[in-house]
Amino acid sequence: MRGRKPNEDNVVPMTGDVKVEDFDAYARDRAAALKPEKMTPRGGKVWDRLAPVVCHPTVGRLKPHTVQAFVLLCDAVARYEQLVAYLGRHRESYVTKTRNGTQHKMRPEVAQRNEAFRQALTMLRDFGLTPAAERGLAVGGQQGKFDFGEDDFT
């Protein structure tokens, strides 16, 4: 057989009576069961949007011991979305007159948005929710499984 051997760790068994809708319902139920009671309202909305995706049986990256990290992710995404909405209504820069003349300055919310983006992106990568992180998680587990034979390095 040519090519890489299949990785059995990420294979989801499918039988004739299991439907994709069952997986979706399981993901929604699991996300609701893991959701902490004390979350910010905006963070809770992000949880409701992202947690079923991460709880889906084919993904399975949200577990009880990673809930706190996922709450931080939800708060960072909510903060980023809030700042993007604010800057959508206001300009990113403003003009001020000083003793040196007219100056164009950036609003402080721009720096806050950039920091919230950096935090959210870091957490999204940790949960494999970016394309590059997803590719990295899909090919993981190959280290130490290569059979080089007897005379490959002699």
C-alpha positions as CSV (number, residue, x, y, z in Angstrom):
1,M,0.0,0.0,0.0
2,R,1.4,3.4,-0.9
3,G,1.3,6.6,1.1
4,R,1.2,7.3,4.8
5,K,-0.6,4.9,7.0
6,P,-3.9,6.2,8.4
7,N,-4.0,7.7,11.9
8,E,-6.7,5.9,13.9
9,D,-6.7,8.5,16.7
10,N,-8.9,10.9,14.7
11,V,-11.3,8.4,13.1
12,V,-14.9,8.7,14.1
13,P,-16.8,5.4,13.6
14,M,-19.9,5.8,11.5
15,T,-22.7,3.3,11.5
16,G,-25.8,3.2,9.5
17,D,-28.1,4.5,12.2
18,V,-25.9,7.5,13.2
19,K,-26.7,10.8,11.5
20,V,-24.8,14.1,11.3
21,E,-27.7,15.7,13.1
22,D,-27.0,13.5,16.1
23,F,-23.4,14.8,16.2
24,D,-24.7,18.4,16.0
25,A,-27.2,17.8,18.8
26,Y,-24.4,16.1,20.9
27,A,-22.2,19.1,20.3
28,R,-24.9,21.6,21.4
29,D,-25.7,19.6,24.5
30,R,-22.1,19.2,25.5
31,A,-21.4,22.9,25.0
32,A,-24.4,23.8,27.2
33,A,-23.3,21.3,29.9
34,L,-19.7,22.7,30.0
35,K,-20.7,26.4,29.9
36,P,-19.8,28.1,33.2
37,E,-22.5,30.0,35.1
38,K,-20.5,33.1,35.6
39,M,-19.5,34.6,32.2
40,T,-19.7,38.1,30.8
41,P,-22.8,38.5,28.7
42,R,-20.8,39.1,25.5
43,G,-18.4,36.2,26.4
44,G,-21.5,34.0,26.8
45,K,-22.7,34.9,23.3
46,V,-19.3,34.0,21.9
47,W,-19.4,30.7,23.8
48,D,-22.8,29.9,22.3
49,R,-21.4,30.5,18.9
50,L,-18.0,28.8,19.2
51,A,-18.4,26.0,21.8
52,P,-20.6,23.7,19.7
53,V,-18.0,23.8,16.9
54,V,-15.2,22.8,19.4
55,C,-17.4,20.3,21.2
56,H,-18.3,18.5,17.9
57,P,-17.3,14.8,18.1
58,T,-15.1,15.1,15.0
59,V,-13.2,18.0,16.6
60,G,-13.4,17.2,20.4
61,R,-11.1,20.0,21.7
62,L,-13.2,21.4,24.5
63,K,-12.9,19.3,27.6
64,P,-13.7,20.0,31.3
65,H,-10.1,20.8,32.0
66,T,-9.8,23.4,29.2
67,V,-13.0,25.3,30.0
68,Q,-11.2,28.1,31.8
69,A,-8.9,28.7,28.8
70,F,-12.0,28.7,26.5
71,V,-13.7,31.3,28.7
72,L,-10.6,33.5,28.2
73,L,-10.8,32.9,24.5
74,C,-14.5,33.9,24.5
75,D,-13.8,37.1,26.5
76,A,-10.9,38.0,24.2
77,V,-13.1,37.5,21.0
78,A,-16.0,39.5,22.6
79,R,-13.6,42.3,23.5
80,Y,-12.2,42.4,20.0
81,E,-15.7,42.4,18.4
82,Q,-16.8,45.2,20.7
83,L,-13.8,47.4,19.8
84,V,-14.2,46.7,16.1
85,A,-17.8,47.8,16.3
86,Y,-16.8,50.9,18.2
87,L,-14.1,51.8,15.7
88,G,-16.6,51.2,12.9
89,R,-18.8,54.0,14.3
90,H,-15.8,56.3,15.0
91,R,-12.7,57.2,13.1
92,E,-9.5,55.5,14.1
93,S,-7.7,58.8,14.3
94,Y,-8.4,62.3,15.5
95,V,-6.9,65.7,14.9
96,T,-5.7,67.8,17.8
97,K,-4.0,71.2,18.0
98,T,-0.9,71.5,20.1
99,R,1.8,74.1,20.5
100,N,3.6,72.3,17.7
101,G,0.7,72.6,15.4
102,T,-1.9,70.3,14.1
103,Q,-1.3,66.6,14.9
104,H,-3.1,63.4,13.8
105,K,-3.3,60.9,16.6
106,M,-4.6,57.4,16.9
107,R,-7.4,56.6,19.3
108,P,-6.4,54.5,22.3
109,E,-9.1,52.0,21.2
110,V,-6.9,51.1,18.2
111,A,-4.2,49.8,20.5
112,Q,-6.8,48.0,22.6
113,R,-8.2,46.4,19.5
114,N,-4.8,45.3,18.3
115,E,-4.0,43.7,21.7
116,A,-7.4,42.0,21.9
117,F,-6.8,40.6,18.4
118,R,-3.4,39.3,19.5
119,Q,-4.9,37.6,22.6
120,A,-7.8,36.1,20.7
121,L,-5.5,34.8,17.9
122,T,-3.2,33.2,20.4
123,M,-6.1,31.4,22.1
124,L,-7.7,30.5,18.7
125,R,-4.5,28.8,17.7
126,D,-4.4,26.9,21.0
127,F,-7.8,25.4,20.3
128,G,-7.0,24.7,16.6
129,L,-9.5,27.3,15.3
130,T,-7.2,28.8,12.6
131,P,-6.5,27.0,9.3
132,A,-2.8,26.7,10.1
133,A,-3.4,25.3,13.6
134,E,-6.0,22.9,12.3
135,R,-3.4,21.6,9.8
136,G,-0.9,21.2,12.5
137,L,-3.2,19.3,14.7
138,A,-4.3,17.0,11.9
139,V,-0.8,15.7,11.1
140,G,0.4,15.5,14.7
141,G,1.4,12.3,16.4
142,Q,3.8,11.0,13.8
143,Q,7.0,11.6,15.8
144,G,8.7,8.4,16.7
145,K,6.6,6.1,14.5
146,F,9.0,5.7,11.6
147,D,10.5,2.4,10.8
148,F,13.9,3.0,9.2
149,G,14.9,-0.6,8.8
150,E,18.2,-2.2,9.5
151,D,20.5,-0.7,6.9
152,D,19.2,2.8,6.3
153,F,21.8,4.6,8.4
154,T,24.7,2.2,8.1
